[in-house]
PDB file of C-alpha atoms in Angstrom:
ATOM      1  CA  MET A   1     -33.703 -21.704  11.676  1.00 49.00           C
ATOM      2  CA  SER A   2     -33.667 -18.899   9.133  1.00 51.00           C
ATOM      3  CA  SER A   3     -33.566 -16.278  11.892  1.00 53.00           C
ATOM      4  CA  GLY A   4     -30.378 -17.887  13.202  1.00 54.00           C
ATOM      5  CA  VAL A   5     -28.756 -17.627   9.774  1.00 57.00           C
ATOM      6  CA  GLY A   6     -29.693 -13.940   9.510  1.00 57.00           C
ATOM      7  CA  ALA A   7     -28.222 -13.274  12.936  1.00 56.00           C
ATOM      8  CA  ASN A   8     -24.983 -14.995  11.899  1.00 59.00           C
ATOM      9  CA  GLU A   9     -24.857 -12.912   8.711  1.00 61.00           C
ATOM     10  CA  ASP A  10     -25.307  -9.714  10.762  1.00 64.00           C
ATOM     11  CA  LEU A  11     -22.474 -10.716  13.085  1.00 61.00           C
ATOM     12  CA  GLY A  12     -20.296 -11.593  10.098  1.00 62.00           C
ATOM     13  CA  SER A  13     -20.868  -8.263   8.375  1.00 68.00           C
ATOM     14  CA  GLN A  14     -20.279  -6.370  11.621  1.00 77.00           C
ATOM     15  CA  ALA A  15     -17.035  -8.265  12.199  1.00 82.00           C
ATOM     16  CA  THR A  16     -15.925  -7.584   8.623  1.00 85.00           C
ATOM     17  CA  PHE A  17     -16.119  -3.809   9.002  1.00 86.00           C
ATOM     18  CA  ALA A  18     -15.146  -3.670  12.695  1.00 89.00           C
ATOM     19  CA  PRO A  19     -11.497  -2.657  12.042  1.00 89.00           C
ATOM     20  CA  LEU A  20     -12.675   0.400  10.100  1.00 88.00           C
ATOM     21  CA  ARG A  21     -14.151   1.810  13.316  1.00 90.00           C
ATOM     22  CA  ASN A  22     -10.596   2.390  14.562  1.00 92.00           C
ATOM     23  CA  PRO A  23      -9.482   5.812  13.236  1.00 92.00           C
ATOM     24  CA  THR A  24      -5.799   4.850  13.044  1.00 94.00           C
ATOM     25  CA  PHE A  25      -6.520   1.676  11.092  1.00 93.00           C
ATOM     26  CA  ARG A  26      -8.964   3.536   8.851  1.00 93.00           C
ATOM     27  CA  SER A  27      -6.415   6.239   7.991  1.00 94.00           C
ATOM     28  CA  ILE A  28      -3.647   3.706   7.284  1.00 94.00           C
ATOM     29  CA  TRP A  29      -6.025   1.584   5.197  1.00 93.00           C
ATOM     30  CA  LEU A  30      -7.164   4.609   3.187  1.00 95.00           C
ATOM     31  CA  ALA A  31      -3.572   5.779   2.645  1.00 95.00           C
ATOM     32  CA  THR A  32      -2.647   2.306   1.405  1.00 94.00           C
ATOM     33  CA  GLN A  33      -5.561   2.276  -1.021  1.00 95.00           C
ATOM     34  CA  VAL A  34      -4.666   5.718  -2.396  1.00 96.00           C
ATOM     35  CA  SER A  35      -1.000   4.730  -2.680  1.00 92.00           C
ATOM     36  CA  SER A  36      -1.912   1.549  -4.546  1.00 91.00           C
ATOM     37  CA  LEU A  37      -4.111   3.525  -6.917  1.00 95.00           C
ATOM     38  CA  GLY A  38      -1.220   5.922  -7.569  1.00 92.00           C
ATOM     39  CA  TRP A  39       1.127   2.996  -8.205  1.00 86.00           C
ATOM     40  CA  LEU A  40      -1.309   1.519 -10.735  1.00 87.00           C
ATOM     41  CA  MET A  41      -1.780   4.882 -12.446  1.00 90.00           C
ATOM     42  CA  GLN A  42       1.989   5.303 -12.731  1.00 86.00           C
ATOM     43  CA  THR A  43       2.381   1.804 -14.203  1.00 83.00           C
ATOM     44  CA  VAL A  44      -0.317   2.491 -16.798  1.00 86.00           C
ATOM     45  CA  ALA A  45       1.247   5.856 -17.661  1.00 87.00           C
ATOM     46  CA  ILE A  46       4.728   4.469 -18.216  1.00 83.00           C
ATOM     47  CA  SER A  47       3.324   1.507 -20.160  1.00 84.00           C
ATOM     48  CA  TRP A  48       1.443   3.958 -22.364  1.00 87.00           C
ATOM     49  CA  LEU A  49       4.576   6.053 -22.815  1.00 84.00           C
ATOM     50  CA  MET A  50       6.543   2.974 -23.816  1.00 86.00           C
ATOM     51  CA  ALA A  51       3.813   1.952 -26.267  1.00 87.00           C
ATOM     52  CA  THR A  52       4.033   5.369 -27.940  1.00 87.00           C
ATOM     53  CA  ILE A  53       7.831   5.519 -28.219  1.00 83.00           C
ATOM     54  CA  SER A  54       8.514   1.874 -29.051  1.00 83.00           C
ATOM     55  CA  THR A  55       7.017  -0.624 -31.462  1.00 84.00           C
ATOM     56  CA  SER A  56       8.428  -3.574 -29.513  1.00 86.00           C
ATOM     57  CA  ASP A  57       5.883  -5.634 -27.592  1.00 86.00           C
ATOM     58  CA  LEU A  58       8.673  -6.878 -25.353  1.00 88.00           C
ATOM     59  CA  MET A  59       9.600  -3.360 -24.231  1.00 85.00           C
ATOM     60  CA  VAL A  60       5.986  -2.604 -23.338  1.00 85.00           C
ATOM     61  CA  ALA A  61       5.674  -5.899 -21.455  1.00 84.00           C
ATOM     62  CA  LEU A  62       8.892  -5.257 -19.512  1.00 86.00           C
ATOM     63  CA  VAL A  63       7.522  -2.014 -18.032  1.00 83.00           C
ATOM     64  CA  PRO A  64       5.355  -3.625 -15.302  1.00 80.00           C
ATOM     65  CA  ALA A  65       8.140  -6.100 -14.535  1.00 83.00           C
ATOM     66  CA  SER A  66      10.706  -3.333 -14.197  1.00 82.00           C
ATOM     67  CA  SER A  67       8.434  -1.293 -11.953  1.00 76.00           C
ATOM     68  CA  THR A  68       7.833  -4.154  -9.500  1.00 79.00           C
ATOM     69  CA  LEU A  69      11.266  -5.810  -9.596  1.00 84.00           C
ATOM     70  CA  PRO A  70      13.042  -3.190  -7.441  1.00 80.00           C
ATOM     71  CA  ALA A  71      10.385  -3.523  -4.732  1.00 79.00           C
ATOM     72  CA  PHE A  72      10.811  -7.296  -4.835  1.00 83.00           C
ATOM     73  CA  ILE A  73      14.600  -7.156  -4.666  1.00 85.00           C
ATOM     74  CA  LEU A  74      14.882  -4.343  -2.096  1.00 83.00           C
ATOM     75  CA  SER A  75      12.090  -5.495   0.234  1.00 83.00           C
ATOM     76  CA  ILE A  76      14.443  -7.112   2.764  1.00 84.00           C
ATOM     77  CA  PHE A  77      16.710  -4.042   2.798  1.00 84.00           C
ATOM     78  CA  ALA A  78      13.651  -1.808   3.217  1.00 78.00           C
ATOM     79  CA  GLY A  79      12.464  -3.932   6.142  1.00 80.00           C
ATOM     80  CA  VAL A  80      15.841  -3.562   7.841  1.00 85.00           C
ATOM     81  CA  MET A  81      15.731   0.203   7.274  1.00 83.00           C
ATOM     82  CA  ALA A  82      12.204   0.432   8.671  1.00 79.00           C
ATOM     83  CA  ASP A  83      13.216  -1.568  11.756  1.00 85.00           C
ATOM     84  CA  ASN A  84      16.312   0.508  12.475  1.00 90.00           C
ATOM     85  CA  PHE A  85      15.006   3.973  11.647  1.00 88.00           C
ATOM     86  CA  SER A  86      11.766   5.869  12.037  1.00 86.00           C
ATOM     87  CA  ARG A  87       9.239   4.198   9.752  1.00 79.00           C
ATOM     88  CA  ARG A  88       7.590   7.506   8.945  1.00 85.00           C
ATOM     89  CA  ARG A  89      10.858   9.059   7.841  1.00 87.00           C
ATOM     90  CA  VAL A  90      11.794   6.020   5.764  1.00 83.00           C
ATOM     91  CA  MET A  91       8.381   6.026   4.063  1.00 83.00           C
ATOM     92  CA  PHE A  92       8.553   9.776   3.518  1.00 90.00           C
ATOM     93  CA  ALA A  93      12.045   9.522   2.018  1.00 88.00           C
ATOM     94  CA  GLY A  94      10.891   6.716  -0.278  1.00 84.00           C
ATOM     95  CA  ARG A  95       7.872   8.680  -1.476  1.00 89.00           C
ATOM     96  CA  CYS A  96      10.022  11.771  -2.025  1.00 93.00           C
ATOM     97  CA  LEU A  97      12.472   9.711  -4.058  1.00 90.00           C
ATOM     98  CA  MET A  98       9.602   8.356  -6.162  1.00 86.00           C
ATOM     99  CA  ALA A  99       8.209  11.862  -6.708  1.00 93.00           C
ATOM    100  CA  ILE A 100      11.622  13.166  -7.797  1.00 96.00           C
ATOM    101  CA  ALA A 101      12.096  10.240 -10.185  1.00 90.00           C
ATOM    102  CA  SER A 102       8.624  10.798 -11.656  1.00 88.00           C
ATOM    103  CA  ALA A 103       9.273  14.516 -12.099  1.00 94.00           C
ATOM    104  CA  MET A 104      12.594  13.789 -13.802  1.00 94.00           C
ATOM    105  CA  LEU A 105      10.941  11.276 -16.137  1.00 86.00           C
ATOM    106  CA  THR A 106       8.247  13.823 -16.986  1.00 89.00           C
ATOM    107  CA  ALA A 107      10.832  16.519 -17.712  1.00 93.00           C
ATOM    108  CA  LEU A 108      12.947  14.176 -19.843  1.00 91.00           C
ATOM    109  CA  ALA A 109       9.867  13.034 -21.790  1.00 84.00           C
ATOM    110  CA  ALA A 110       8.837  16.674 -22.364  1.00 90.00           C
ATOM    111  CA  LEU A 111      12.320  17.455 -23.688  1.00 91.00           C
ATOM    112  CA  GLY A 112      12.184  14.435 -26.015  1.00 85.00           C
ATOM    113  CA  VAL A 113      15.171  12.765 -24.397  1.00 86.00           C
ATOM    114  CA  VAL A 114      13.323   9.566 -23.408  1.00 76.00           C
ATOM    115  CA  ASP A 115      13.806   6.495 -25.576  1.00 74.00           C
ATOM    116  CA  PRO A 116      13.114   2.822 -24.923  1.00 71.00           C
TER     117      PRO A 116
END
């Protein structure tokens, strides 16, 4: 009976990692993981910035909310855009917009213009 359990565990572990054998799925999965890591790093960085320029706990706590609220509100609009236009171009435009906004925030913080 124990050999049957081991065989089931082998099948379960093989089935768990089976999608990663597909190169397209693997590349999309890896890109998603890297993107999520970048999103988390950006949230920590702006929370840290807010903690250094403001003494208000509320302002620091509002940073994660303000970084996820636009995605929550604009998700339906983004889905419509992705359905009507090339998904790659829409994703690329979104990432470019995020990079430009991050660069502007960095430049404004370096110039000392940023306040809570």
